[in-house]
Amino acid sequence: MNPLLDFSGLPRFAQIKPEHVAPAIEQLLAENRALIKRFLDDKSQPTWDDFVRPMEDANERLSRAWGPVGHLNAVMNSPELREAYNTNLPRITAYYAELGQNLQLFEKFKALHSSAEFDGLSAARKKIIENELRDFRLGGAELPAAQKVRYLALQERQSELSSRFSDNLLDATNDFTLVVEQRGELGGLPEDVLQTAREAADAAGKTGWLFTLKAPSYLPVMQFADKRELRAKMYRAYATRASEFGKAEWDNTPLMDEIIALRAEEAALLGFANYGELSLAAKMAETPQQVADFMRELAQRARPFAEKDLAELREFARSSLGLAELHSWDIAYAGEKLREQRYAFSEQEVKQYFPEDAVLAGLFKLVETLYGLRIKASSAPVWHESVRFFDIRDGKNVLVGQFYFDLYARNSKRGGAWMDDVITRRRLGDKIQTPVAYLNCNFSAPVGNKPALFTHDEVQTLFHEFGHGLHHLLTEVEDLGVSGINGVEWDAVELPSQFMENFCWEWDVLQGMTRHVDSGATLPRALFDKMLAAKNFQSGLATLRQIEFALFDMLMHSSFNPGQGKSILQLLDEVRAEVAVLIPPEFNRFPQSFAHIFAGGYAAGYYSYKWAEVLSADAYSLFEEHGVLNPDIGAKFRAEILAMGGARPAMESFQAFRGRAPAIEALLRHNGLVGNTQEAI
Ligand SMILES: [Zn+2]
C-alpha cells in the first residue's frame, strides 16, 4: 500500500519514497473531484453531515497525504523529493483555487447558512460556514459577470506587478558591488565578514574585498566599518535600490502607483471604501482608523524615549567617535559602539549556561505548571535519527497531543524555525482524534559528548515555536475548520507564540533552566541584568521605526490616492514628520524596496507585528499581576485562548481572557518605555 494513503496513524516516514507522491496525490485529487461532482449533482438541501463533513474528510485526507511530503521537502531535502514536491505542488494549488472559485459550492454554503439546521449548529460549525461565505465573497464570487472579468484581470495584473517589483529589487540589489583594495580601509570589520568578502572578490576575479547589498555583507559594514565613506557609499546604494536613481528598467516607482491604484479598485469592486478595509475584513483589527489610532498612541508614548535615545547617541558620537553630525550611515555604527561600551557581554559566555537538557526541562516544567499537563518522551517513526517525539497528557493521564522535536541544523533542512501541523484535533464519532505537531529549529547540534548549547535568542525561538505548538495541540475544538490554528485571524496567530517569549525574560523562570555546562552554576543575576538592558537598548528608536512603516502602510491603503497630487514618497514624508525622530536623507527611497507590502502578503497588514506584541505583552501582564506561574491564570489562558482556536473572533477570546480590550501599557513597560526620561539615563 502507498504509505501516503495510510491515514490510520502517524506518518510512516521510513516507508515514504518520492515515487509515492504522484500516485497518492492523483488518486486523492480524483476522489475529491468526484465527491464534489456528486455534491453538485445532488439538488437536495445541503446539511452539515451530508455536505460539510464529507468535504472536510476529503480535504483532510489530501492535507494528511501532502503534509509529510512538504515536511520532508523542508527537513530532508533530496533532488528526487524536491522534484516530486515541485511537480505536485501546482496540482494541489490548482485544486484549492478551483474550490475557491466554484460558485455552486458557494451556493451550497449559502443554502446551508439560511437553512433551519444552521441555528442549531455549534458556534464552531457556524463560524466555519461563515468563514467559507466570507472567503467566497472576498474572492469575488458575488460579482456580476462583467465585474468578475475585471476582478480577475485585477488579480492577474497585481500578481504580475508584485512579481516584477521583487524581481527589480533583487536585480538592483545584486547589481551593486563594491571592491576595496586596501586592507587599511576595512578597520572594524569582523574577521568572518572579511573572509567572506575576500572569497567573493576571488570568485569575481578581483583583488581585495568585495561587498554587496545583501544582508550578510551590507549589515556588518553599516554596523562595524570604521571608515565613514565606506558606510556612506554602501548606504546610498542600499537606500536607492530600484528607484529612479538606478537603471530605468528596475525603477519600482511606477509599479507602486499602479499597485496601489489596482488595490483600491479591487476594494471598491468588492464593496469596501478602501483596500485597508478589505484587508481587515478577515483580520482581528476592525478598521484602518483603529489601526492608525493605535499606532499614533504608541508613537506618542514612545517618542520621548526615542528622543532620549537619539540625544544620547548624538552625544556619544560627538564625544567618543568624533562625529560632529550623526548621519543615517552612522546610526548603526554609533549604536553598536555605544552598546558595546554599555552592555558588553559575550553571547558565547551566555550560551554556556543553556545546555539543551536544562532548557527543555525548564520549558516542559513551565508548561506542566501552567496547564496541569505532563510531557513525556515517547516514540514514533521519524525522518532523522536526531528527531524526538513526545506525548502530552493531562492530570488524568489522558493523551492530549503529541509533537516531534527536530531541533538541529543540517544541510538537507531549510533555515529558520517553524511549527507545522501533522494531525489536527477533531471528533470522529465517539472518539477524539488527538493533534500532533512538528516543531523544527536550526540550532547547533551537540559536539562530541557535550550537550547542545543554545544562545538566549535560540531559547526564545524555541519558546516561540512551542507557543505555536500549544495553540495547535491544546485546542478543544472538534471541527477541523476552526480547530487549533485553523481559522485564527492572521493578525492574532502570533499571540500564543510571542506570549511564550516573555518567560525567557522572567528571572525566576529563566534562572531555573540554566546550568553552566562546566561548573554547573546557574545564570548570574548580573549577567541577566546586562542581557535585559541590552534588549531594551534604543527601544524607543526601534519602536518608532516600526510605527513609521506600519502607519505609512495603512494610510497608503486607506486615505491616499496616487492620482491626486501627492506622491507615495510625499505621503511617507508626512508620516515621518508626524511620528519619526530620525529623518533619512532626501535621496532615501525606502518605499521602492518595501517588498513586504508591494510584493509580500503584508499590504495594510504591516501593523500586525506591533499588534501581536501588544496582545502578547498585555496577556502576559495578567500573569504578572497574579504570579507568572499561577496555574489558575494558566488554566484561563488555556481555556479562553489556546482551547478556542478559530471558533470565535480573536478579539472575543482576548477579552474573555483579559477582561477588557487590549492596552499598550504592558508592551511599553516590557520595552523599558515607561517612567521619567530625564532621570532614566
Ligand atoms: Zn511565529
GROMACS .gro file of N, CA and C and ligand atoms in nm, residues 417-419 464-465 468 493-495 497-498 501, ligand 1:
model
   37
  417ALA      N    1   1.291   2.858   1.188
  417ALA     CA    2   1.225   2.773   1.286
  417ALA      C    3   1.076   2.784   1.259
  418TRP      N    4   1.005   2.673   1.267
  418TRP     CA    5   0.862   2.679   1.240
  418TRP      C    6   0.789   2.560   1.301
  419MET      N    7   0.659   2.584   1.324
  419MET     CA    8   0.570   2.478   1.370
  419MET      C    9   0.482   2.441   1.252
  464HIS      N   10   0.900   3.038   2.139
  464HIS     CA   11   0.808   3.094   2.041
  464HIS      C   12   0.738   2.982   1.963
  465GLU      N   13   0.819   2.893   1.908
  465GLU     CA   14   0.761   2.784   1.828
  465GLU      C   15   0.677   2.692   1.916
  468HIS      N   16   0.334   2.831   1.936
  468HIS     CA   17   0.251   2.793   1.821
  468HIS      C   18   0.205   2.648   1.838
  493VAL      N   19  -0.247   3.525   1.512
  493VAL     CA   20  -0.178   3.397   1.518
  493VAL      C   21  -0.051   3.403   1.603
  494GLU      N   22   0.014   3.519   1.607
  494GLU     CA   23   0.140   3.528   1.681
  494GLU      C   24   0.121   3.555   1.830
  495LEU      N   25  -0.002   3.567   1.874
  495LEU     CA   26  -0.024   3.593   2.018
  495LEU      C   27   0.030   3.479   2.106
  497SER      N   28   0.248   3.254   2.049
  497SER     CA   29   0.391   3.229   2.034
  497SER      C   30   0.473   3.340   2.100
  498GLN      N   31   0.436   3.466   2.073
  498GLN     CA   32   0.510   3.575   2.136
  498GLN      C   33   0.487   3.577   2.287
  501GLU      N   34   0.751   3.389   2.469
  501GLU     CA   35   0.883   3.452   2.476
  501GLU      C   36   0.902   3.531   2.605
  682ZN      ZN   37   0.560   3.282   1.494
   0.00000   0.00000   0.00000
